[in-house]
Each structure stands twice: as C-alpha cells, then as structure tokens.
Short mmCIF file of C-alpha atoms and ligand atoms in Angstrom, two decimals:
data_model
loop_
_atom_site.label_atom_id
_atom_site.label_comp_id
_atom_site.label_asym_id
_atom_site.label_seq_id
_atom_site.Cartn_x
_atom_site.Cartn_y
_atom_site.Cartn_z
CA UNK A 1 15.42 27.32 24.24
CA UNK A 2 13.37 25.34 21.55
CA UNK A 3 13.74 21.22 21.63
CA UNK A 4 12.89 19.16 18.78
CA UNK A 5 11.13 15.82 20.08
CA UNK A 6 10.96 12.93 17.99
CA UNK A 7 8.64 10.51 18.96
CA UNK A 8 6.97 13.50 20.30
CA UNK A 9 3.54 11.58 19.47
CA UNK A 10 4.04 8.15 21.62
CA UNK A 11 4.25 6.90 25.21
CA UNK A 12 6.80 8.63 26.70
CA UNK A 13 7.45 11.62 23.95
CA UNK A 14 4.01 13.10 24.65
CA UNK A 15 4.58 13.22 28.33
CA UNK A 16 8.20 14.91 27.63
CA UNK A 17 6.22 17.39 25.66
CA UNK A 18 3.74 18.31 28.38
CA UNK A 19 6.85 18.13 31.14
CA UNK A 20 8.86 20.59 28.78
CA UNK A 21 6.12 23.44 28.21
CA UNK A 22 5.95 23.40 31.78
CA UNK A 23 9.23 23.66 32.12
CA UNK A 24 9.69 26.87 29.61
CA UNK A 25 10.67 25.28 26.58
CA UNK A 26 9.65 26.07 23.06
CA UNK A 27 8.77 22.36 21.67
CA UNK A 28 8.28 21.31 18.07
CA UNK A 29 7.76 17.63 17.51
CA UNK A 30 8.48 15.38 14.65
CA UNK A 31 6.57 11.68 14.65
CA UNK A 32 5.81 9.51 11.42
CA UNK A 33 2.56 8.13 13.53
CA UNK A 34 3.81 4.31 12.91
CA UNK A 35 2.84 3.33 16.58
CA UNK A 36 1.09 6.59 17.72
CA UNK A 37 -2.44 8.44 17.17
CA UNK A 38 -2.44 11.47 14.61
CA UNK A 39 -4.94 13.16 16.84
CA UNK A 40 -2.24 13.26 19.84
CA UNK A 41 -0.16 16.83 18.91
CA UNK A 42 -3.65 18.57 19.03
CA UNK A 43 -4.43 17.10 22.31
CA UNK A 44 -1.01 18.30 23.63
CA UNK A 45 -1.75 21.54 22.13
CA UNK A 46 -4.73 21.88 24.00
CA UNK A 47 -2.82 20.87 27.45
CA UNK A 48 -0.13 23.31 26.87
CA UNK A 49 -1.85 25.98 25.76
CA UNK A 50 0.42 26.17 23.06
CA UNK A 51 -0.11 25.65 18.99
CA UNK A 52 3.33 23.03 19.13
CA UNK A 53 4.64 22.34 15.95
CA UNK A 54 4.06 18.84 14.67
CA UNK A 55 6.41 17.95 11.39
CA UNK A 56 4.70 13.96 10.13
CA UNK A 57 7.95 12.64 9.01
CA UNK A 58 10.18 9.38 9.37
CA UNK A 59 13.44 10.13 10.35
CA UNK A 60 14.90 8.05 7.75
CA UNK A 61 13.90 10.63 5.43
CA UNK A 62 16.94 13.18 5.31
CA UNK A 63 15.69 16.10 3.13
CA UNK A 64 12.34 16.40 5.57
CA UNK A 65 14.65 16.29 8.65
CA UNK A 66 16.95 18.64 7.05
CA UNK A 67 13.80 21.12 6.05
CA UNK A 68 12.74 20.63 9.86
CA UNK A 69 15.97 22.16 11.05
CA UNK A 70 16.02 24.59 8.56
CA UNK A 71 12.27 25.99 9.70
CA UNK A 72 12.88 25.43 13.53
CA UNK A 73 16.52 25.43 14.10
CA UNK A 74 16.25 23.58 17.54
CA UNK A 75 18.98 24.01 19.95
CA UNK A 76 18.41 20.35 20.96
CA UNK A 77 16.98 17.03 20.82
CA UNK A 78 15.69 14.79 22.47
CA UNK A 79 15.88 11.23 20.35
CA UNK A 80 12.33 9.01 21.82
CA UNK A 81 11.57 7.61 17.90
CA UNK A 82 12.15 3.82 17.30
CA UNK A 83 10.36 0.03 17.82
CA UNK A 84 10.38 -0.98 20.72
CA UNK A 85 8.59 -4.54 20.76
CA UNK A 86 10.95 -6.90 22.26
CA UNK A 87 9.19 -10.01 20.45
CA UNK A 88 8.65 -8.58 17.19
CA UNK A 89 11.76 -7.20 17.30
CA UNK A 90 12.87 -11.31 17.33
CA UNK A 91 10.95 -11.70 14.48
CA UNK A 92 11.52 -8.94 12.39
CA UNK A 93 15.51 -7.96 13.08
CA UNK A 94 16.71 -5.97 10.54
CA UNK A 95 13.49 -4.04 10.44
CA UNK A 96 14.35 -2.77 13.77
CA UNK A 97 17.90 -2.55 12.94
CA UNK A 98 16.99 -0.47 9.89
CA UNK A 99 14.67 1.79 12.09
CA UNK A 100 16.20 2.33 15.39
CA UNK A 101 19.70 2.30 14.00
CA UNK A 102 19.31 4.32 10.45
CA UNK A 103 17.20 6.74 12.01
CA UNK A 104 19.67 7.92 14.80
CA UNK A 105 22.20 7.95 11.82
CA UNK A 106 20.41 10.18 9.81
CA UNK A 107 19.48 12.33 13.06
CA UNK A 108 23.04 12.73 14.22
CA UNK A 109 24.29 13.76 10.29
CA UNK A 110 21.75 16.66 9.91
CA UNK A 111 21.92 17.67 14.03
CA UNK A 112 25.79 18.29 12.89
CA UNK A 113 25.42 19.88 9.63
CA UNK A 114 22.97 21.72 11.40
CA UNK A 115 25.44 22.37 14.18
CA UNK A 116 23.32 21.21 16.84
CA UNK A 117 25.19 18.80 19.28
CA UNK A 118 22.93 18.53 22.59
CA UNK A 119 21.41 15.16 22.72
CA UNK A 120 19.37 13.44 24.88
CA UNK A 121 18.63 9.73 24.00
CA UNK A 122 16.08 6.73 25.17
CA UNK A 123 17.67 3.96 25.76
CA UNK A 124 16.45 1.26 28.02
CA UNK A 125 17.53 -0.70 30.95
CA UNK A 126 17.04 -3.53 28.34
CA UNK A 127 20.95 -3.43 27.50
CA UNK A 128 22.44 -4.56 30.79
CA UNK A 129 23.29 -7.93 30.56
CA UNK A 130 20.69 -10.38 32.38
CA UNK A 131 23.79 -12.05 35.00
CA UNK A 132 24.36 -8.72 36.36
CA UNK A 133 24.32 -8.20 40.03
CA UNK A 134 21.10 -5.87 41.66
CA UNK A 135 20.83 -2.81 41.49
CA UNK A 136 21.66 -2.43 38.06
CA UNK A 137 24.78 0.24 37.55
CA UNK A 138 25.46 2.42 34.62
CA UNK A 139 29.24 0.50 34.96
CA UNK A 140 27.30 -3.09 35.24
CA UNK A 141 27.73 -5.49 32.34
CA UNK A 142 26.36 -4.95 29.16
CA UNK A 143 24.73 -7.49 26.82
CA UNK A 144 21.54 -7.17 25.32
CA UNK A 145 19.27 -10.11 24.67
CA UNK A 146 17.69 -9.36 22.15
CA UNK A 147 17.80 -6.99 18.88
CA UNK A 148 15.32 -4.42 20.48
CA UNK A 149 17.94 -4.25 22.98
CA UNK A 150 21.00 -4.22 20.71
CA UNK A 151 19.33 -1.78 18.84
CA UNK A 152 19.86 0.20 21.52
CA UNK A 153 23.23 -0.95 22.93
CA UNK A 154 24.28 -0.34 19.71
CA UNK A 155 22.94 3.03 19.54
CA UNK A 156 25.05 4.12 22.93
CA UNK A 157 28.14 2.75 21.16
CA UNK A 158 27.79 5.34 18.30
CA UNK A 159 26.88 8.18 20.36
CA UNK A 160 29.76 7.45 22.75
CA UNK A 161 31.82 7.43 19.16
CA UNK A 162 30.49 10.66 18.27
CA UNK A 163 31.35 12.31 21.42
CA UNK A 164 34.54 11.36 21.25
CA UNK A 165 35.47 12.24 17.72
CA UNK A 166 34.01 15.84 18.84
CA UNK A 167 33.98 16.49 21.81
CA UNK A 168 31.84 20.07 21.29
CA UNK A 169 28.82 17.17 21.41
CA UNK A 170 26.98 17.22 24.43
CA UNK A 171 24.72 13.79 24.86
CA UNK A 172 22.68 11.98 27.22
CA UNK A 173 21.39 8.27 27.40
CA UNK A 174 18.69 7.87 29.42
CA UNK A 175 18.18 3.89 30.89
CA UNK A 176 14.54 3.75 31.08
CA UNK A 177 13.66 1.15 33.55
CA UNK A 178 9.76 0.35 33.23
CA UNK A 179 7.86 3.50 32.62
CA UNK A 180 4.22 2.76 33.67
CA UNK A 181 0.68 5.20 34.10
CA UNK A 182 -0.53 8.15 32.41
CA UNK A 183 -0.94 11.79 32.80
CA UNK A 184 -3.03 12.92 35.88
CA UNK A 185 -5.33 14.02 33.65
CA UNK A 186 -6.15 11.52 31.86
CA UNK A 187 -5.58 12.38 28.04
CA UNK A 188 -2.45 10.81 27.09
CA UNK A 189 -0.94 7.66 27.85
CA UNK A 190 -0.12 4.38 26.90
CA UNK A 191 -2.15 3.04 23.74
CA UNK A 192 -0.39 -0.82 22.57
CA UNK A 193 -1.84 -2.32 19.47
CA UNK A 194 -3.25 -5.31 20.00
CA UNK A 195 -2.72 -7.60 22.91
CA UNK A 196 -0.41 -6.00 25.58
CA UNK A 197 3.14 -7.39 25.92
CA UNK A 198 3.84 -5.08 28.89
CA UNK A 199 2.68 -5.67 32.20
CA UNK A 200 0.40 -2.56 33.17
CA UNK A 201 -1.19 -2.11 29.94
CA UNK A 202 -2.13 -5.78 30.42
CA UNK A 203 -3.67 -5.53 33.77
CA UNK A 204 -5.40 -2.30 32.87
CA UNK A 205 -7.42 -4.22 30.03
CA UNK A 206 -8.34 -6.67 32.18
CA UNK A 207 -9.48 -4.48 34.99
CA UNK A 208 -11.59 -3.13 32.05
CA UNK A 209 -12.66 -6.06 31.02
CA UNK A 210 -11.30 -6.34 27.56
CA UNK A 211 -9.20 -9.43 28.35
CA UNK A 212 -10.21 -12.02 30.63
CA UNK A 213 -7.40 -12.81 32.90
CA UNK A 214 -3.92 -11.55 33.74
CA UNK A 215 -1.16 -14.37 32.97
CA UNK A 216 1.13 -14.21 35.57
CA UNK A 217 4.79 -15.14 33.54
CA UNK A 218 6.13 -17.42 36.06
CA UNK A 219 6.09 -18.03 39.97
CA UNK A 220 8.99 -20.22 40.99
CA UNK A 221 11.43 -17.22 40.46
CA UNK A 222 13.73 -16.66 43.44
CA UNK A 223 11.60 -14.03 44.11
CA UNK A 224 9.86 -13.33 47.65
CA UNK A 225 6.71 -14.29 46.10
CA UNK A 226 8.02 -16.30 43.24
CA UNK A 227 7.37 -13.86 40.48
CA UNK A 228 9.30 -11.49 38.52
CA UNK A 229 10.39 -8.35 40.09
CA UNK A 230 10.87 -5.08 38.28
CA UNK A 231 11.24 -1.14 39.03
CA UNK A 232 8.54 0.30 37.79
CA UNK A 233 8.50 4.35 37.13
CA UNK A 234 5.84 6.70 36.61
CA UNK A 235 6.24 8.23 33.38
CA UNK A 236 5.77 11.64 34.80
CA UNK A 237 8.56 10.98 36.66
CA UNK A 238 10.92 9.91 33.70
CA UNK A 239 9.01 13.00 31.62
CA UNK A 240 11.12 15.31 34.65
CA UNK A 241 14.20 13.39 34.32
CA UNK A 242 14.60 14.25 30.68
CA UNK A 243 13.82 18.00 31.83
CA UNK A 244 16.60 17.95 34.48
CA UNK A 245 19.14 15.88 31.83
CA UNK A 246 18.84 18.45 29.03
CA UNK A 247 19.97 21.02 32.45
CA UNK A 248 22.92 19.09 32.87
CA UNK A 249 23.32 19.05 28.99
CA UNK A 250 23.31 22.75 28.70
CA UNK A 251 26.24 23.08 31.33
CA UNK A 252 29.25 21.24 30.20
CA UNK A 253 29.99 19.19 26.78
CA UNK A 254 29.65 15.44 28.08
CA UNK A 255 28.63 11.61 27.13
CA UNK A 256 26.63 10.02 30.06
CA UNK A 257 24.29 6.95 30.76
CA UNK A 258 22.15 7.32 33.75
CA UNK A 259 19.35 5.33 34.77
CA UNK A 260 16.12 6.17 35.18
CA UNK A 261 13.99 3.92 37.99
CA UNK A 262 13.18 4.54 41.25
CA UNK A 263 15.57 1.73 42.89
CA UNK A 264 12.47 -0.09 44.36
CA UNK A 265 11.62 -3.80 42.66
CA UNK A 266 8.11 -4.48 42.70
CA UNK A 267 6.74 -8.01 41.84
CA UNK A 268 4.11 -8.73 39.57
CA UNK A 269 1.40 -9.68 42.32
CA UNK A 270 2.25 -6.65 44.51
CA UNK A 271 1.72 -4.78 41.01
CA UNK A 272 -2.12 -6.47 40.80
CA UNK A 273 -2.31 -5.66 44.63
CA UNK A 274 -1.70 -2.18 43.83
CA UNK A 275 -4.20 -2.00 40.99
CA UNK A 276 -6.88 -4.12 43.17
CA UNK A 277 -6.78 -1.18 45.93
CA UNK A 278 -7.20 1.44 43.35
CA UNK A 279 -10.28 -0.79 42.03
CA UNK A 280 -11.58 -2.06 45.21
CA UNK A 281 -12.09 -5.36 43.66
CA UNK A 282 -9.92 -8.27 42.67
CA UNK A 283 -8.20 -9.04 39.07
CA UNK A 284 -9.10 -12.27 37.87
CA UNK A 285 -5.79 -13.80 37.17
CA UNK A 286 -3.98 -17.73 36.36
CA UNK A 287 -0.71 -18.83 36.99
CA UNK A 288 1.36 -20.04 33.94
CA UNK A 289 4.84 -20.75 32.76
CA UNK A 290 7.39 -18.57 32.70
CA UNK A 291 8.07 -16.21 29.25
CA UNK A 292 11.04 -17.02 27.53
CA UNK A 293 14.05 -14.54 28.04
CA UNK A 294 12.70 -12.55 31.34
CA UNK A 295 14.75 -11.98 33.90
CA UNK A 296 13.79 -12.95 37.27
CA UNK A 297 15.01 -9.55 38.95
CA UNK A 298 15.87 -5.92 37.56
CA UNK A 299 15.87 -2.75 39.44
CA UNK A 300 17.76 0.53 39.05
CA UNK A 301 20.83 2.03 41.36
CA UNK A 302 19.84 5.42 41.50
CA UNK A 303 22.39 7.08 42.49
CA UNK A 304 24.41 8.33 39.44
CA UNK A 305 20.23 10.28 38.34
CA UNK A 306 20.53 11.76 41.80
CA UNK A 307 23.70 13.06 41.84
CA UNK A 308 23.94 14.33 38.26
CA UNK A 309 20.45 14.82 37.77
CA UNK A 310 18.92 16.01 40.79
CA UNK A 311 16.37 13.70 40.15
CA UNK A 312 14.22 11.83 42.35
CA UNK A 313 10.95 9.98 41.15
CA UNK A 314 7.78 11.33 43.33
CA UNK A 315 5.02 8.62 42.69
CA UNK A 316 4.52 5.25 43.68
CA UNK A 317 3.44 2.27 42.03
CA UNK A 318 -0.63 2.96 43.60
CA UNK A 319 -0.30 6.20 41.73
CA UNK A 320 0.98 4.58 38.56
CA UNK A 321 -2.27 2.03 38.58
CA UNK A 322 -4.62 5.03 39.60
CA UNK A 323 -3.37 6.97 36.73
CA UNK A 324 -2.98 3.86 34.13
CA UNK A 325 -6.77 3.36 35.17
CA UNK A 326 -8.01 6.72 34.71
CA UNK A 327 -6.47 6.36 31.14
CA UNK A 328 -7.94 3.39 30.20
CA UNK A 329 -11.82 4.74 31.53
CA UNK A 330 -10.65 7.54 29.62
CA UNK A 331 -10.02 5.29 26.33
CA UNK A 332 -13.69 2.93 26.93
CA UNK A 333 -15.43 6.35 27.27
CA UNK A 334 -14.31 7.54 23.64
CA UNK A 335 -14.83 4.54 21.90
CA UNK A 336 -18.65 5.07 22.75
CA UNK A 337 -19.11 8.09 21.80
P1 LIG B 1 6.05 4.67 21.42
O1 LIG B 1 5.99 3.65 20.36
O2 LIG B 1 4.80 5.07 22.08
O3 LIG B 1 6.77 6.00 20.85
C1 LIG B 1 7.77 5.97 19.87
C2 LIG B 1 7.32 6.90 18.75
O4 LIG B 1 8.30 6.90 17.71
C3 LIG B 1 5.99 6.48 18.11
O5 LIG B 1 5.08 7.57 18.17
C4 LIG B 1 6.36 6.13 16.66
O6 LIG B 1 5.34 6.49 15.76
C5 LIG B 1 7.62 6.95 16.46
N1 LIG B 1 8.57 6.42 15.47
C6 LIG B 1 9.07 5.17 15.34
N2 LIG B 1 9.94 5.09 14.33
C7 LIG B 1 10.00 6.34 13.78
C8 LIG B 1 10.73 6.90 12.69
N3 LIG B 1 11.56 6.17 11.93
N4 LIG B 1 10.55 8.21 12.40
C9 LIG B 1 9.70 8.98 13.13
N5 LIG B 1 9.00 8.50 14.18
C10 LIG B 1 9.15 7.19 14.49
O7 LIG B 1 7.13 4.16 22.49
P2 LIG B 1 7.50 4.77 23.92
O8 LIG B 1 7.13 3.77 24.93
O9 LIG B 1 7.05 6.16 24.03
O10 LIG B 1 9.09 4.73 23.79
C11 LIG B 1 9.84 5.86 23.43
C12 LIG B 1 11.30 5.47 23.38
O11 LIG B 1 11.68 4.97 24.66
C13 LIG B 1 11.61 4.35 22.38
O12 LIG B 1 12.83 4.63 21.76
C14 LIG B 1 11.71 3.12 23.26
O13 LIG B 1 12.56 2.15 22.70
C15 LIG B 1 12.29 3.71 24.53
N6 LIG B 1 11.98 2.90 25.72
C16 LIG B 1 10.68 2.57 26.00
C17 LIG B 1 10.39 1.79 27.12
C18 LIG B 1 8.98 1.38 27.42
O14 LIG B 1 8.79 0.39 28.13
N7 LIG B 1 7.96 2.08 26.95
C19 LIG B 1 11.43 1.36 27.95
C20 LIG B 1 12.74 1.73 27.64
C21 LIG B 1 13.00 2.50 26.51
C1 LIG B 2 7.14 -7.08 33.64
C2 LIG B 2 6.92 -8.33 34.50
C3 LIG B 2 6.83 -10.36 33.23
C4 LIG B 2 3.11 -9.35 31.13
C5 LIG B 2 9.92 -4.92 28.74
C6 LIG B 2 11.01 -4.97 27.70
C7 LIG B 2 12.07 -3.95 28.01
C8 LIG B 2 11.49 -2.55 28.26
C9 LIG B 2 10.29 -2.55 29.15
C10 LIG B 2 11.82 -1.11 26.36
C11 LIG B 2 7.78 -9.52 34.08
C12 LIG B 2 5.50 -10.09 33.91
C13 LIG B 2 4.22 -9.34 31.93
C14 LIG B 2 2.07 -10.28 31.42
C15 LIG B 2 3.31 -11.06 33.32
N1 LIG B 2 11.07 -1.90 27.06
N2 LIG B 2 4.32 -10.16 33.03
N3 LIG B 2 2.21 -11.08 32.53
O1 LIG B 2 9.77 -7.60 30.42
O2 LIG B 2 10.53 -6.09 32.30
O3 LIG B 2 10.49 -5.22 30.02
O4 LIG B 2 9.37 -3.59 28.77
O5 LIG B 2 12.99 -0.88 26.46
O6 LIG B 2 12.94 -3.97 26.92
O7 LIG B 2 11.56 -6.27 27.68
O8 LIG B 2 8.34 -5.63 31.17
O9 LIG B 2 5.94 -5.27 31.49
O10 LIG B 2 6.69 -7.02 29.83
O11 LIG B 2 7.01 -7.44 32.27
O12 LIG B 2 3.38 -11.80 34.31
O13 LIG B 2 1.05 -10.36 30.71
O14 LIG B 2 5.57 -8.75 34.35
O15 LIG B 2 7.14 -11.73 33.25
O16 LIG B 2 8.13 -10.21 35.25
P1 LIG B 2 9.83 -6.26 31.00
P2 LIG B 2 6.92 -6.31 31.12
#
C-alpha cells in the first residue's frame, strides 16, 4: 500500500515516514520546504533504507498535485502540511486561512478526481474550546481560540462535509495533544525558526545554552504547582498512532476524531525536572506573567485511541527530554562542522 505524506519533511511528517517504512508501506512525500530543511528526505532515505520519493511542491498548486497522483497513484494520505504558529497565526490570519484551508481544498479535489478517499488528517487538540471539562473528549466543546486553531476546526467541518456527501470517503482526524522529542536516533526532530514558542524546544536551547533562561508562563494557575499543565506525547508515539489509524481506515468507510495524548498532565516544572535528571544539572529558569490565551489545564481522554486504535503511547515524558536532548547535541555538533 503506497501513502502520500504531505508535510512529509517537518516535525511530525518525518517521523510518520520513518514509522510507516517500518510498518511496510511504500511512502512518497510531498513538502514545499516553507518551515522544513531540504536536506531532510535524504536523511529519511538513509534511515529507511529506502530511495522515498520527495515531490517539492505547495499544495496550493493543483497541476503539480495532480502530476503527483498521476506518477504515484497513492492509495492514501495522510494530510500533516500547514502553519502552525499560534501567534503568527494572530498576526497574519488570512495567510493561514489561505494555507491551511486552500491547501486541504485543493488536496481533497484531486484525492477525488483521483479516486482516492482514505484520509488521515492533523488536527490538534487546539480546537476544543478552553471551558471544557478535563480530560478533553472527542464529544467536548468545540471553539478554537485562535485562527491556527480555526484553521483547523474548520478543516474537520469540511472533511466531516465530505464524508457525508460520499460516504465511499474514509477519513481520520487525528487531535494531536503536545507532541514533544525526537527520534532515538537522533537525526530528525524538531527544528523552530527562531526563538521557540513551544515548551520543549525552549528548554532544550537553554539546556544548550543558546538562550539564557526558561520563562516559566505563569505560576498562580490552579495547578498543583501553580503552572500550566499539559499532556505531552512522544512523537514516536503519535508517528504509531497514524500507523494504527490508516488500519482502521482501510477496514470500513468512516469520519472519526480521536485524540492523540497519553491522558497524563504534566506541569511545566515537572517538565524542567524531567529534563534536569536527563542533564544531571539544573535549568536556569525566572518566573514571569502568564501568556495571553493559555489554558491553565489540557490533557487527553484516551479512551476513544484505545478502543478504535489500539493505541497506547509507550514513552514517558524522561524519554521525551532524553530524546529532545540528543537532538539538539545532535544539531550544536553540525553547526561546527
Ligand atoms: P512542521 O512545520 O514541522 O511541518 C509541516 C510541514 O508542512 C512543513 O515541512 C512545511 O514546509 C509544510 N507545508 C506547510 N504548508 C505547505 C503547503 N502549502 N504545501 C506543502 N507543504 C507545506 O509542523 P509539525 O509540527 O510537523 O506539524 C504537522 C501538522 O501537525 C501541522 O498541520 C500542525 O498544524 C499539526 N499539529 C502540530 C502540533 C505541534 O505542536 N507540533 C500540534 C497539533 C497539530
Ligand atoms: C506548554 C506549557 C505554557 C513556553 C501549543 C499550541 C497548540 C499546539 C501545541 C498545534 C504552557 C508553558 C511555554 C515557554 C512556558 N500546536 N511555557 N514557557 O501552548 O499547550 O500548545 O503547541 O496545534 O495549538 O497552542 O504548548 O509548548 O507552547 O506550552 O512556561 O517558553 O508551557 O504556558 O503552560 P501549548 P507550549
């Protein structure tokens, strides 16, 4: 069975890629490298073993997706390309509304001229609405707060819509809670531009020194510790879960959403804690006020990944700040060479 990944070059597509070789599947991958390194398909060639196909194209453009299907005729997809920065995403809304949205457009017109209807789709934890009650449920309240997020509660709308004007459409959106760490190995992972928004890639630069302290968003939350709790996931882990959902995808014509976390909220100082052990010495780190829009508290229910899925994450959050450190020694070794 051959899957076309977009986003096959970033965070979470290049770990799909490895997790789906292993798994048996033919991969080709389609990126147009706007937040991702051109040198990343070879690297996952040389971890597979396999020459993968790598198409350089934005999804926006019709004729080059259309040519892609035409070459590779993939039996399905699974849909990782889009923005994802929550503040530039504030700043820059119909950008991300023209990228996110006209890109799954354009993907879902040549999949069905192309008569391929098994979809698998990132979404994000980001569309349940802040109010909701822990855990989070795939039936819990939905309202984004932000256009990142609408982007992709949006998104779920029209690929609910397409499923059921044709129901022969098979598709899956994944709620990513917060994927975190690298590959084992140490050759892909996460790479932000500039200064980190996200919490691990943060702490990671300043356990390497590149920043000076962690700022720790807030610490009167009603929080056991006072800071913001989240559910972090390995992105191996999520990597499997899109394995397992394209399974499930293969077996009966369907539209779910199914969350991916592990159900456990970690705050942000047991987070440093965790990255302190794998260290062995402590992260220099300040207090300050809270960031505007965060929730105090999200974490996954589990259940419906479990059940459907026969998924169950396998690392912890020590593993997820040994591996995000390996990748970032990884990242100071090549830039001296
Ligand atoms: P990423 O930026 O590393 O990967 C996304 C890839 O899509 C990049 O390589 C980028 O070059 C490519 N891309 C963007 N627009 C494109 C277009 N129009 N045509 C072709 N390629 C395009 O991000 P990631 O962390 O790997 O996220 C993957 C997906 O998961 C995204 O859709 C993101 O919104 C979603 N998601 C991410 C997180 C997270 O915290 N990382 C959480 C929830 C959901
Ligand atoms: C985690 C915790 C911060 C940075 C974001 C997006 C969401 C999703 C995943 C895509 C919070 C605290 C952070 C720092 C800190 N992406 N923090 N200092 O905000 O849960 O989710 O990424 O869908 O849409 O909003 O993740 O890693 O930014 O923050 O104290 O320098 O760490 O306040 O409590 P978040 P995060």
């Amino acid at each position: 069975m051959k899957i076309l990944v977009t986003g096959g070059a970033g965070y979470i597509g290049s770990h799909t890629v490895v997790e789906l070789v292993h798994a048996g599947y033919d991969v080709v991958l389609v990126d147009n490298l706007s937040n991702s390194s051109p040198k990343t398909p070879d690297v996952l060639s040389s971890m597979t073993g396999r020459a993968l196909p790598f198409y350089e194209a934005d999804l926006r453009d019709r004729e080059a997706l259309q040519r892609i299907f035409r070459t590779e005729k993939p039996d399905g997809v699974i849909h990782l390309a889009g923005w994802k920065a929550v503040g530039e995403s504030v700043k820059l809304p119909l950008s991300y509304y023209q990228n996110n949205l006209m890109s799954t457009i354009t993907l879902l017109e040549v999949m069905e001229e192309a008569d391929v209807r098994n979809l698998v789709f990132s979404s994000s934890a980001t569309v349940y609405d802040q109010a909701a009650a822990m855990p989070l449920k795939e039936t819990s309240g939905i309202e984004a707060g932000n256009p990142y997020g609408r982007t992709k509660e949006f998104i779920e709308k029209m690929l609910r819509d397409t499923w059921e004007a044709d129901k022969e459409w098979s598709i899956v959106s994944l709620r990513y809670f917060n994927p975190a760490g690298a590959h084992p190995s140490g050759r892909i992972g996460e790479k932000p531009n500039g200064i980190p928004n996200n919490l691990m890639p943060y702490l990671s630069q300043v356990a390497a020194g590149v920043r000076e302290e962690l700022h720790v968003f807030g610490s009167d939350y009603p929080t056991p510790d006072g800071t913001g709790v989240r559910d972090y996931i390995h992105v191996c882990d999520l990597a499997a879960g899109h394995v397992r959902a394209l399974e499930v995808l293969s077996d009966s014509c369907r539209y779910e959403e199914i969350n991916l976390g592990t159900g456990a909220g970690t705050s942000v100082l047991e987070l440093v804690q965790a990255y302190e052990q794998v260290l062995g010495r402590p992260i220099p780190l300040k207090m300050v006020e809270r960031r505007p829009g965060d929730a105090a508290v999200s974490f996954a229910d589990t259940h419906k990944a479990v059940a459907l899925l026969q998924w169950k994450p396998e690392r912890g959050v020590q593993d997820m700040c040994r591996d995000a450190w390996r990748w970032e020694q990884q990242q100071a070794a090549e830039v001296l060479q």
